[in-house]
Amino acid sequence: MENRPPTIEFEDETIDVERLLVEPQDGNVPLDSVMCFNEKTSEKATDIREVSCSFGATSAGTAHEEGDILNRDVLNSLHTEDDGGYFRLQNDFCSMGEEYLLGVGFAESITDLEYVSSECLQISVSDSPVLTCAGIDSPWKSDLFKIMEVPECQNDVVDLKSYEFSEIPSPQHESEKLAEKKPLKSPQESIDKVHDVSRHYFDDVPSDENATSLSHPVEMFSCPKDEKNDEYGPAGQSGESNRIQGKDELVTLLSAESPSDALPMLKRSRKPTKRYIDEVVDPISRHSKRRREVSSSTVRDKYVGVKDLKKCHMGSKAMKLPAEESAVKAIQVPFGLLVHKECPESPAYKLVNSSDKRILMNKPKDNCVASKNQKKRDECTPVVHQMKRSDGTPAGSQKKDDNVSGAHLMKKDQYITNIHLTKRNESVMATSQKKKEKDLNGGPLMKSDDCLTAPSQKIKERSMFAGSPKKEDECATAICQKKRDEFPTVESPEEVSGRRKHHRLWTNAEVKKLIDGVAEYGVGRWSRIKKIYFPASAHRTSVDLKDKWRNLLKASGLQGQHKEQGEKKRNIAWRPLPKSILRRVCELAEMHPYPKGGKPTTAHIRHVSPDKSTDITLSDYRRILRSINGS
DNA sequence: TTTAGGG
DNA sequence: CCCTAAA
């Protein structure tokens, strides 16, 4: 593209360079040049000049100052330092290797660009002449890109390059896999230079000559390393150009491994080291199955570690990795992570981890999320366990293998179904557990409570409640007992089957107390009443009091007036309330409309208006009578 | 945390 | 009694 014109101009130089190159080719020299590269990258403009020079030097092998000088001069004259630098380099290369070099140059630029883009190293790019190259789009880029598959390297391109070069071992590898599919049009020098460059590039990997062409460049990018400019610093020549070329060359070389040009001196393409491959694989994983496997394994490990750590963070990282590898995987993993995050607390968590983390985790998560209360949470835990059990076995067998997504799906379905089942069971279990808990807590407390006498063990519930004897009310004990007997038959069964854990019958004494409390503090002050009248009874909460009151009202027929008749019957069926209680309830109800409408709650009000109370009582009395009559 | 209300 | 929303 743009390079050509300059290349033409530089041909003279190129020639010189070639000449130089032909003579000696020292790896060291190129290295020096490389070193310069690094420096250059930082410096830019000046670098550019130097680069051109260096390039020549590299090509020459031993640094021929003359050639360098020439190059420099030409470059300087031709190019402005800043933007042109990179191009110039390429041009120079072109001149050197002409087409071959050109191609290489482009490839490099492309790779660089890509790499840069991938890394989002805009800054470095902007600074480095490379950017200009990037700016110039070449068809090569796309191709290169494909091949390369941008790795995730975060390091600056420049750094990487520099690093690579720096590491280049002085000795060059004899065996060269320069095999170039493309006939190298460029003179040997160019080739040599290329080789050197390539070698530099791959320095990271000690001369590995296994030619896996593609992987190399990627790897290079992927692994940023310290810049070893120090050693080669003296050469102080534009490393960029060399570097760039090197990359391109590498690519080309890799692609074509014809040793036609292979010079013993030059180390050409390096075959990707294992390490290279691995590195490449992780980010790229898609291409080769093998790579994928490797990557997957690594990823798994990571995940496992994460799980173990219980980081559970959905962190972009976690998400990222899977996403990169494969959609399926990506999806799965994140889920698992999420789940973990959601409820790491659950013991199931561990178990789940052992078996199939991802899938299992999902469910628990949902459950956990859904569960707001502790109760729910508890439920969740058991559920998870169950799930684990049911799914765990199969899950374990399946493992996380990337395998077919289908398997995964199946698993999920299974899991889901299991979950449902478990959930149902869970509910039951939860209820039972609840009961137990309550019993534990309530049992002892109850004892201490008012319950003076423990007459009714007939009731199932009581038995369940671990000897919470209920205090017998002053009011007809016989009645109470009767009630109890009735109640248990009627209510207890429901309770047992139902979610109600323990249904504690309200004794008349309790009711009385409640009424007293209401009379004293009014309706709606349940907490207070509870405190005062049921301080010891743990099982009677303010809510319970409220509920009881409500029930009393219903029973008294005050509330569901419109259904009075029906209520009567209900009441009867319900429970024989002692008249006294009913009456009082009615009174209080009159005084304090239940939903505390306008209630003159306080006792003094009551006192203040005894008439009222009386009136009320009368009105209520009728109802009460009716109810009683009904009964 | 308490209260009110639905279930 | 349980559960939840609202305060």
XYZ file of C-alpha atoms (C1' of nucleotides) in Angstrom:
645
model
C 0.000 0.000 0.000
C 1.729 3.038 1.175
C 4.782 1.099 1.757
C 5.608 0.415 -1.732
C 6.446 3.825 -2.851
C 8.827 4.242 -0.036
C 10.166 0.830 -0.590
C 11.099 1.785 -4.024
C 12.875 4.745 -2.779
C 14.713 2.712 -0.323
C 15.790 0.100 -2.641
C 19.218 1.500 -2.731
C 19.438 1.202 0.899
C 18.004 -2.138 0.747
C 20.662 -3.248 -1.485
C 23.221 -2.001 0.820
C 21.581 -3.665 3.609
C 21.425 -6.849 1.749
C 25.015 -6.674 1.084
C 25.684 -6.165 4.692
C 23.397 -8.831 5.620
C 25.014 -11.271 3.394
C 28.201 -10.949 5.147
C 27.676 -11.714 8.719
C 24.584 -12.518 10.490
C 24.890 -12.330 14.126
C 22.061 -13.056 16.282
C 23.461 -10.596 18.701
C 23.264 -7.818 16.362
C 19.685 -8.310 15.666
C 19.152 -8.614 19.270
C 20.692 -5.297 19.802
C 18.485 -3.898 17.250
C 15.677 -5.478 19.026
C 16.701 -3.957 22.208
C 16.643 -0.706 20.546
C 13.217 -1.546 19.575
C 11.970 -1.526 22.971
C 13.421 1.757 23.621
C 12.049 2.994 20.479
C 8.611 1.991 21.131
C 8.689 4.229 24.040
C 10.288 6.997 22.182
C 8.520 6.920 18.905
C 9.789 9.364 16.469
C 13.399 9.025 17.112
C 12.801 5.422 17.384
C 11.450 5.326 13.985
C 14.596 6.471 12.474
C 16.563 4.143 14.483
C 14.282 1.405 13.652
C 14.860 1.765 10.061
C 18.506 1.692 10.718
C 18.248 -1.145 13.017
C 16.291 -2.964 10.566
C 18.979 -2.711 8.103
C 21.397 -3.807 10.668
C 19.414 -6.777 11.514
C 19.190 -7.758 7.989
C 22.859 -7.396 7.636
C 23.362 -9.489 10.648
C 26.486 -7.827 11.873
C 25.732 -4.280 12.272
C 27.060 -2.439 9.408
C 26.972 1.036 10.336
C 27.095 2.180 6.871
C 23.986 0.437 5.869
C 22.332 1.605 8.979
C 23.390 5.032 8.383
C 22.102 4.929 4.938
C 18.856 3.644 6.091
C 18.630 6.224 8.700
C 19.386 8.958 6.359
C 16.923 7.826 3.922
C 14.364 7.329 6.522
C 14.961 10.616 8.078
C 14.773 12.417 4.870
C 11.744 10.630 3.790
C 9.786 10.299 6.916
C 8.770 12.495 9.610
C 9.533 10.921 12.842
C 6.193 10.590 14.347
C 3.594 8.853 12.421
C 5.642 7.785 9.590
C 7.908 5.740 11.690
C 6.119 2.598 11.520
C 5.397 2.853 7.913
C 8.869 3.582 7.180
C 9.917 0.556 8.902
C 7.623 -1.439 6.871
C 8.786 0.286 3.837
C 12.254 -0.516 4.706
C 11.350 -4.019 5.134
C 9.661 -3.974 1.906
C 12.702 -2.686 0.328
C 14.626 -5.386 1.932
C 12.377 -8.237 1.335
C 10.182 -6.478 -1.087
C 7.069 -8.381 -1.514
C 7.877 -10.953 0.963
C 8.852 -8.473 3.481
C 5.971 -6.377 2.604
C 3.633 -9.145 3.235
C 5.355 -9.885 6.412
C 5.285 -6.351 7.404
C 1.628 -6.184 6.892
C 1.051 -9.299 8.690
C 2.945 -8.001 11.574
C 1.237 -4.765 11.570
C -1.957 -6.567 11.427
C -1.136 -8.834 14.212
C 0.016 -5.964 16.197
C -3.062 -4.114 15.498
C -5.199 -6.901 16.428
C -3.361 -7.571 19.480
C -3.576 -4.021 20.424
C -7.215 -3.867 19.753
C -7.833 -6.908 21.739
C -5.985 -5.562 24.602
C -7.466 -2.208 24.336
C -4.077 -0.762 24.608
C -5.054 2.259 22.820
C -2.615 4.288 24.668
C 0.319 2.289 23.711
C -0.902 2.176 20.243
C -1.345 5.837 20.012
C 2.107 6.354 21.237
C 3.734 3.771 19.185
C 4.194 4.134 15.512
C 2.481 0.853 15.210
C -0.704 2.664 15.554
C -0.207 4.303 12.320
C 0.094 0.964 10.815
C -2.991 -0.091 12.485
C -4.677 2.899 11.156
C -3.790 1.737 7.769
C -5.912 -1.131 7.187
C -4.624 -3.905 5.177
C -6.479 -6.911 4.016
C -3.869 -8.840 5.780
C -5.133 -7.753 9.004
C -8.292 -9.661 8.759
C -6.527 -12.795 7.773
C -3.987 -12.443 10.403
C -6.569 -11.718 12.856
C -8.411 -14.828 12.102
C -5.345 -16.825 12.405
C -4.173 -15.168 15.428
C -7.401 -14.945 17.248
C -6.692 -12.174 19.453
C -5.481 -13.354 22.724
C -6.514 -11.649 25.870
C -3.184 -10.353 26.678
C -3.365 -7.299 28.705
C 0.123 -6.178 28.274
C 0.959 -3.490 25.946
C 1.948 -4.605 22.594
C 5.062 -2.685 22.781
C 6.101 -4.291 25.915
C 5.478 -7.678 24.624
C 7.395 -7.064 21.574
C 10.246 -5.641 23.393
C 10.199 -8.485 25.703
C 10.246 -10.966 23.032
C 13.068 -9.413 21.302
C 15.000 -8.906 24.350
C 14.874 -12.496 25.167
C 16.119 -13.554 21.899
C 19.098 -15.666 22.511
C 22.105 -14.593 20.624
C 22.724 -17.932 19.095
C 20.463 -18.647 16.289
C 18.872 -21.893 15.657
C 20.303 -23.753 12.842
C 17.349 -25.747 12.008
C 15.041 -23.455 10.376
C 11.618 -24.097 9.440
C 11.564 -21.261 7.191
C 9.676 -23.428 4.937
C 7.893 -20.813 3.151
C 4.919 -21.710 1.230
C 5.499 -18.561 -0.542
C 8.661 -18.399 -2.377
C 10.667 -15.754 -0.785
C 11.142 -13.131 -3.274
C 13.202 -11.180 -0.992
C 16.878 -11.802 -0.988
C 18.361 -13.976 1.621
C 19.254 -11.063 3.636
C 15.737 -10.148 4.053
C 14.991 -13.653 4.908
C 17.732 -13.810 7.355
C 16.599 -10.756 8.868
C 13.219 -12.119 9.063
C 14.513 -15.121 10.715
C 16.275 -13.105 13.199
C 13.256 -11.192 13.870
C 11.161 -14.193 14.208
C 13.615 -15.649 16.483
C 13.537 -12.578 18.518
C 9.960 -12.800 18.685
C 9.979 -16.197 19.968
C 12.763 -15.712 22.250
C 10.465 -16.229 25.053
C 10.370 -19.694 24.117
C 13.843 -20.853 24.062
C 14.517 -21.896 20.598
C 11.709 -24.167 20.035
C 11.603 -25.260 16.612
C 8.470 -27.100 16.606
C 6.687 -25.234 14.032
C 3.234 -24.471 15.007
C 3.098 -21.403 13.114
C 0.018 -19.715 14.213
C 0.251 -20.202 17.828
C 3.465 -18.367 18.148
C 2.451 -14.930 17.434
C -0.472 -15.260 19.646
C 1.549 -16.519 22.374
C 3.904 -13.754 22.013
C 1.180 -11.351 22.499
C -0.314 -13.201 25.255
C 2.759 -13.243 27.342
C 4.048 -9.906 28.155
C 7.273 -10.058 29.928
C 9.778 -7.798 31.329
C 11.667 -5.839 28.909
C 15.172 -6.901 28.617
C 16.259 -3.960 26.724
C 19.255 -3.674 28.892
C 21.382 -6.115 27.153
C 20.696 -4.961 23.738
C 20.405 -1.412 24.642
C 23.670 -0.489 23.017
C 22.463 -1.395 19.644
C 19.966 1.336 20.204
C 18.390 0.950 16.905
C 14.841 1.009 16.061
C 13.556 -2.153 17.466
C 10.070 -1.588 16.343
C 10.680 -2.101 12.752
C 12.532 -5.215 13.503
C 10.001 -6.318 15.844
C 7.229 -5.749 13.508
C 8.902 -7.418 10.723
C 9.789 -10.189 12.929
C 6.246 -10.789 13.703
C 5.183 -10.687 10.184
C 7.942 -12.859 9.229
C 7.166 -15.217 11.911
C 3.733 -15.490 10.713
C 4.770 -16.011 7.221
C 7.433 -18.381 8.187
C 5.147 -20.295 10.281
C 2.643 -20.479 7.601
C 5.195 -21.620 5.127
C 7.939 -23.700 6.405
C 9.965 -24.197 3.356
C 13.556 -24.140 4.401
C 14.588 -22.803 1.111
C 15.961 -19.764 2.695
C 16.878 -21.394 5.818
C 20.183 -20.181 6.870
C 21.969 -22.036 9.495
C 22.641 -18.801 11.162
C 19.116 -17.709 11.266
C 16.652 -19.150 13.520
C 13.521 -19.011 11.718
C 10.170 -19.867 12.762
C 9.911 -21.390 16.042
C 7.556 -24.003 16.608
C 5.196 -23.186 19.295
C 6.269 -24.447 22.543
C 3.940 -26.306 24.698
C 3.744 -23.345 26.782
C 2.877 -21.317 23.800
C 0.193 -23.634 22.907
C -1.196 -23.665 26.317
C -1.233 -20.010 26.578
C -2.726 -19.602 23.239
C -5.220 -22.206 23.918
C -6.600 -20.626 26.985
C -7.662 -17.496 25.355
C -8.419 -18.898 22.016
C -9.478 -22.365 22.931
C -11.935 -22.513 20.137
C -9.763 -23.573 17.330
C -8.233 -26.780 18.187
C -10.031 -29.340 20.149
C -6.940 -30.159 21.923
C -6.450 -26.642 22.852
C -9.915 -26.452 24.011
C -9.502 -29.379 26.179
C -6.489 -27.945 27.744
C -8.122 -24.685 28.264
C -11.174 -26.288 29.603
C -9.161 -28.175 32.072
C -7.521 -25.039 33.177
C -10.755 -23.297 33.371
C -12.241 -26.033 35.375
C -9.474 -25.872 37.774
C -10.010 -22.261 38.136
C -13.623 -22.704 38.735
C -13.081 -25.380 41.192
C -10.740 -23.216 43.017
C -13.207 -20.495 43.016
C -15.851 -22.701 44.316
C -13.637 -23.960 46.960
C -12.881 -20.514 47.936
C -16.534 -19.815 47.902
C -15.914 -16.628 46.219
C -19.130 -17.053 44.439
C -18.633 -13.768 42.801
C -20.126 -13.625 39.492
C -17.174 -11.590 38.743
C -16.699 -10.618 35.209
C -13.714 -12.844 35.245
C -15.592 -15.951 35.848
C -18.125 -15.058 33.330
C -15.534 -14.040 30.919
C -13.626 -17.214 30.860
C -16.478 -19.460 30.142
C -17.784 -17.107 27.589
C -14.584 -17.204 25.779
C -14.369 -20.855 25.634
C -17.740 -21.896 24.586
C -21.166 -20.620 24.923
C -22.371 -23.684 26.655
C -19.641 -23.767 29.064
C -19.805 -20.180 29.722
C -23.394 -20.345 30.562
C -23.081 -23.221 32.811
C -20.228 -22.041 34.809
C -21.586 -18.708 35.605
C -24.679 -20.255 36.879
C -22.818 -22.352 39.244
C -20.883 -19.467 40.443
C -23.950 -17.481 40.902
C -25.564 -20.128 42.811
C -22.673 -20.428 45.061
C -22.730 -16.854 45.603
C -26.302 -16.870 46.370
C -26.227 -19.385 49.106
C -22.822 -20.379 50.150
C -24.149 -20.828 53.603
C -26.128 -23.857 52.801
C -24.341 -26.985 53.752
C -25.518 -28.325 50.504
C -23.089 -26.032 48.969
C -20.194 -28.182 49.801
C -21.877 -31.310 48.793
C -22.997 -29.788 45.641
C -19.543 -28.777 44.865
C -18.401 -32.257 45.159
C -20.956 -33.545 42.775
C -22.043 -31.261 40.085
C -21.539 -27.786 41.022
C -23.098 -25.907 38.300
C -26.384 -27.522 37.987
C -26.974 -28.288 41.530
C -26.120 -24.904 42.535
C -28.735 -23.407 40.400
C -31.582 -24.801 42.264
C -30.396 -24.008 45.658
C -29.883 -20.573 44.499
C -33.401 -20.170 43.439
C -34.615 -21.552 46.630
C -32.399 -19.381 48.596
C -33.474 -16.354 46.756
C -37.056 -17.176 47.168
C -36.665 -17.819 50.791
C -36.771 -14.666 52.682
C -37.357 -15.965 56.069
C -35.071 -18.008 58.068
C -37.620 -20.665 57.913
C -37.455 -20.699 54.235
C -33.784 -20.771 54.374
C -33.814 -23.767 56.531
C -36.065 -25.391 54.095
C -33.760 -24.525 51.382
C -30.957 -26.284 52.998
C -32.702 -29.567 53.308
C -33.912 -29.236 49.826
C -30.508 -28.761 48.577
C -29.343 -31.797 50.324
C -31.998 -33.837 48.851
C -31.288 -32.546 45.517
C -27.805 -33.338 46.002
C -28.631 -36.799 46.894
C -30.896 -37.399 44.052
C -28.964 -35.552 41.483
C -25.675 -35.860 43.085
C -25.090 -39.353 42.025
C -25.816 -38.882 38.428
C -24.307 -35.494 38.434
C -21.103 -36.775 39.779
C -20.953 -39.327 37.062
C -21.571 -36.778 34.450
C -19.106 -34.337 35.721
C -18.615 -31.101 34.097
C -17.350 -32.309 30.859
C -17.875 -29.809 28.229
C -19.340 -32.583 26.257
C -22.493 -31.989 24.526
C -24.692 -29.281 25.682
C -27.499 -31.740 25.439
C -26.181 -33.694 28.302
C -26.046 -30.613 30.284
C -29.575 -29.764 29.464
C -30.742 -33.173 30.350
C -29.050 -32.871 33.564
C -30.749 -29.664 34.228
C -34.102 -31.110 33.526
C -33.416 -33.929 35.794
C -32.286 -31.611 38.328
C -35.344 -29.539 38.036
C -37.654 -32.412 38.366
C -35.805 -33.601 41.325
C -35.979 -30.253 42.762
C -39.648 -30.097 42.470
C -40.002 -33.344 44.207
C -37.605 -32.341 46.816
C -39.401 -29.155 47.309
C -42.595 -30.859 48.096
C -40.948 -33.131 50.490
C -39.131 -30.244 51.762
C -42.223 -28.419 52.716
C -43.286 -31.329 54.774
C -39.930 -31.664 56.323
C -39.754 -28.045 57.015
C -42.991 -28.105 58.830
C -41.912 -30.963 60.938
C -38.681 -29.265 61.676
C -40.433 -26.159 62.606
C -42.529 -27.997 65.030
C -39.558 -29.543 66.568
C -37.847 -26.281 66.928
C -40.795 -24.698 68.469
C -41.193 -27.509 70.840
C -37.682 -27.223 71.914
C -37.945 -23.574 72.515
C -41.447 -23.409 73.692
C -41.564 -26.517 75.718
C -39.464 -25.508 78.612
C -40.626 -21.994 78.541
C -44.154 -23.062 78.671
C -43.520 -25.010 81.712
C -42.267 -22.050 83.476
C -45.219 -20.230 82.195
C -48.464 -19.694 83.841
C -49.448 -23.207 83.325
C -50.117 -24.243 86.786
C -51.789 -27.445 86.145
C -51.141 -29.815 83.428
C -54.352 -31.608 83.095
C -54.755 -32.372 79.524
C -52.340 -34.737 78.091
C -55.047 -36.133 76.040
C -54.361 -33.792 73.343
C -51.968 -34.982 70.871
C -50.411 -31.661 70.494
C -49.672 -31.471 74.064
C -47.811 -34.614 73.933
C -45.920 -33.168 71.086
C -45.253 -30.066 72.944
C -43.288 -31.826 75.486
C -45.298 -31.428 78.508
C -46.473 -27.983 78.242
C -49.179 -28.268 80.707
C -51.680 -25.620 80.445
C -52.833 -23.894 83.380
C -56.334 -24.578 84.144
C -58.494 -21.676 84.259
C -60.418 -20.794 87.318
C -63.422 -21.082 85.199
C -64.913 -24.402 85.068
C -62.107 -26.762 84.807
C -64.485 -29.360 83.690
C -65.503 -27.247 80.804
C -61.989 -26.637 79.932
C -61.205 -30.237 79.907
C -64.171 -30.842 77.838
C -63.007 -28.244 75.477
C -59.648 -29.713 75.318
C -60.981 -33.015 74.561
C -63.032 -31.622 71.834
C -60.351 -29.495 70.486
C -57.841 -32.059 70.098
C -60.142 -34.157 68.130
C -61.233 -31.359 65.964
C -58.260 -29.121 65.592
C -55.309 -31.218 66.320
C -55.622 -33.447 63.342
C -55.681 -30.500 61.059
C -52.745 -29.053 62.696
C -50.766 -32.162 62.503
C -51.372 -32.623 58.869
C -51.277 -28.950 58.111
C -48.462 -26.574 58.328
C -49.403 -25.544 61.801
C -46.802 -26.809 64.008
C -48.204 -26.582 67.261
C -51.509 -25.541 67.977
C -51.772 -24.602 71.496
C -55.215 -24.453 72.706
C -56.155 -21.368 74.406
C -57.191 -22.105 77.885
C -59.916 -20.182 79.453
C -57.419 -18.725 81.792
C -55.427 -17.482 78.892
C -58.475 -16.107 77.262
C -59.369 -14.408 80.426
C -56.021 -12.909 80.704
C -56.249 -11.798 77.193
C -59.529 -10.189 77.810
C -58.179 -8.505 80.820
C -55.339 -7.281 78.850
C -57.554 -5.944 76.160
C -59.737 -4.352 78.757
C -56.750 -2.753 80.242
C -54.779 -1.663 77.266
C -57.328 -1.825 74.599
C -57.292 -3.623 71.349
C -54.281 -3.485 69.279
C -51.778 -3.239 71.999
C -50.925 -6.817 71.779
C -47.331 -6.497 72.470
C -48.002 -4.720 75.652
C -50.632 -7.160 76.704
C -48.344 -9.921 75.905
C -45.688 -8.438 78.044
C -47.849 -7.932 80.952
C -50.181 -10.833 80.844
C -48.174 -13.427 79.096
C -44.675 -12.611 80.045
C -43.715 -16.151 80.682
C -45.530 -17.821 77.884
C -43.218 -17.896 75.007
C -45.683 -19.559 72.791
C -48.133 -16.695 73.003
C -46.881 -13.955 70.913
C -48.492 -10.638 70.382
C -49.626 -11.936 67.090
C -51.149 -14.875 68.771
C -52.977 -12.615 71.112
C -54.261 -10.632 68.275
C -55.355 -13.701 66.468
C -56.995 -15.003 69.511
C -58.827 -11.842 70.031
C -59.971 -11.914 66.553
C -61.192 -15.376 67.016
C -62.932 -14.406 70.170
C -64.695 -11.663 68.380
C -65.740 -14.021 65.738
C -66.862 -16.422 68.298
C -68.792 -13.791 70.035
C -70.388 -13.043 66.784
C -69.491 -9.436 66.988
C -67.467 -9.404 63.922
C -69.338 -11.406 61.450
C -72.604 -9.878 62.372
C -74.121 -10.281 59.015
C -73.651 -13.965 59.302
C -74.801 -14.114 62.778
C -76.776 -17.180 62.453
C -74.186 -19.063 60.672
C -71.711 -17.872 63.148
C -73.744 -19.086 65.954
C -73.623 -22.489 64.604
C -70.025 -22.127 63.976
C -69.460 -20.941 67.419
C -71.162 -23.880 68.745
C -69.224 -26.149 66.655
C -66.276 -24.120 67.365
C -65.994 -24.066 70.868
C -68.059 -23.571 73.884
C -66.815 -20.360 75.286
C -67.708 -19.684 78.793
C -70.455 -17.168 78.920
C -68.499 -14.942 81.102
C -65.788 -14.793 78.550
C -68.102 -14.222 75.738
C -69.797 -11.533 77.530
C -66.640 -9.791 78.348
C -65.471 -10.132 74.873
C -68.582 -8.567 73.672
C -68.170 -5.729 76.020
C -64.668 -5.133 75.058
C -65.518 -5.496 71.453
C -68.035 -2.807 71.793
C -65.614 -0.627 73.560
C -62.786 -1.245 71.269
C -63.702 -1.964 67.822
C -61.246 -4.544 66.801
C -59.478 -2.915 64.108
C -58.736 -0.177 66.368
C -61.074 2.219 64.868
C -61.679 4.781 67.450
C -60.880 3.097 70.453
C -60.708 4.722 73.699
C -58.556 1.967 74.599
C -57.353 2.847 77.936
C -58.886 1.512 80.992
C -59.761 4.872 82.304
C -62.069 5.330 79.412
C -63.723 2.250 80.351
C -63.950 3.448 83.827
C -65.035 6.797 82.729
C -67.951 5.454 80.863
C -69.321 2.573 82.705
C -72.641 3.295 81.197
C -71.281 2.774 77.860
C -69.872 -0.449 78.846
C -73.144 -1.435 80.298
C -74.960 -0.436 77.191
C -72.571 -2.252 75.171
C -72.875 -5.137 77.344
C -76.517 -5.160 76.823
C -76.313 -5.002 73.133
C -73.747 -7.671 73.183
C -75.657 -9.587 75.650
C -78.351 -10.246 73.168
C -75.919 -11.658 70.797
C -74.332 -13.640 73.433
C -77.658 -14.972 74.418
C -78.363 -15.829 70.885
C -75.153 -17.587 70.555
C -75.662 -19.383 73.757
C -79.135 -20.285 72.810
C -77.882 -21.593 69.580
C -75.395 -23.680 71.335
C -40.434 -4.630 65.681
C -45.307 -4.318 65.866
C -49.833 -4.398 63.888
C -53.339 -5.616 60.719
C -55.006 -8.716 57.819
C -55.416 -12.780 54.710
C -54.989 -17.586 54.490
C -51.431 -20.686 63.470
C -48.897 -19.033 59.694
C -47.437 -15.579 56.708
C -46.908 -11.129 55.010
C -47.386 -6.230 54.197
C -47.294 -1.967 56.128
C -46.062 1.191 59.408
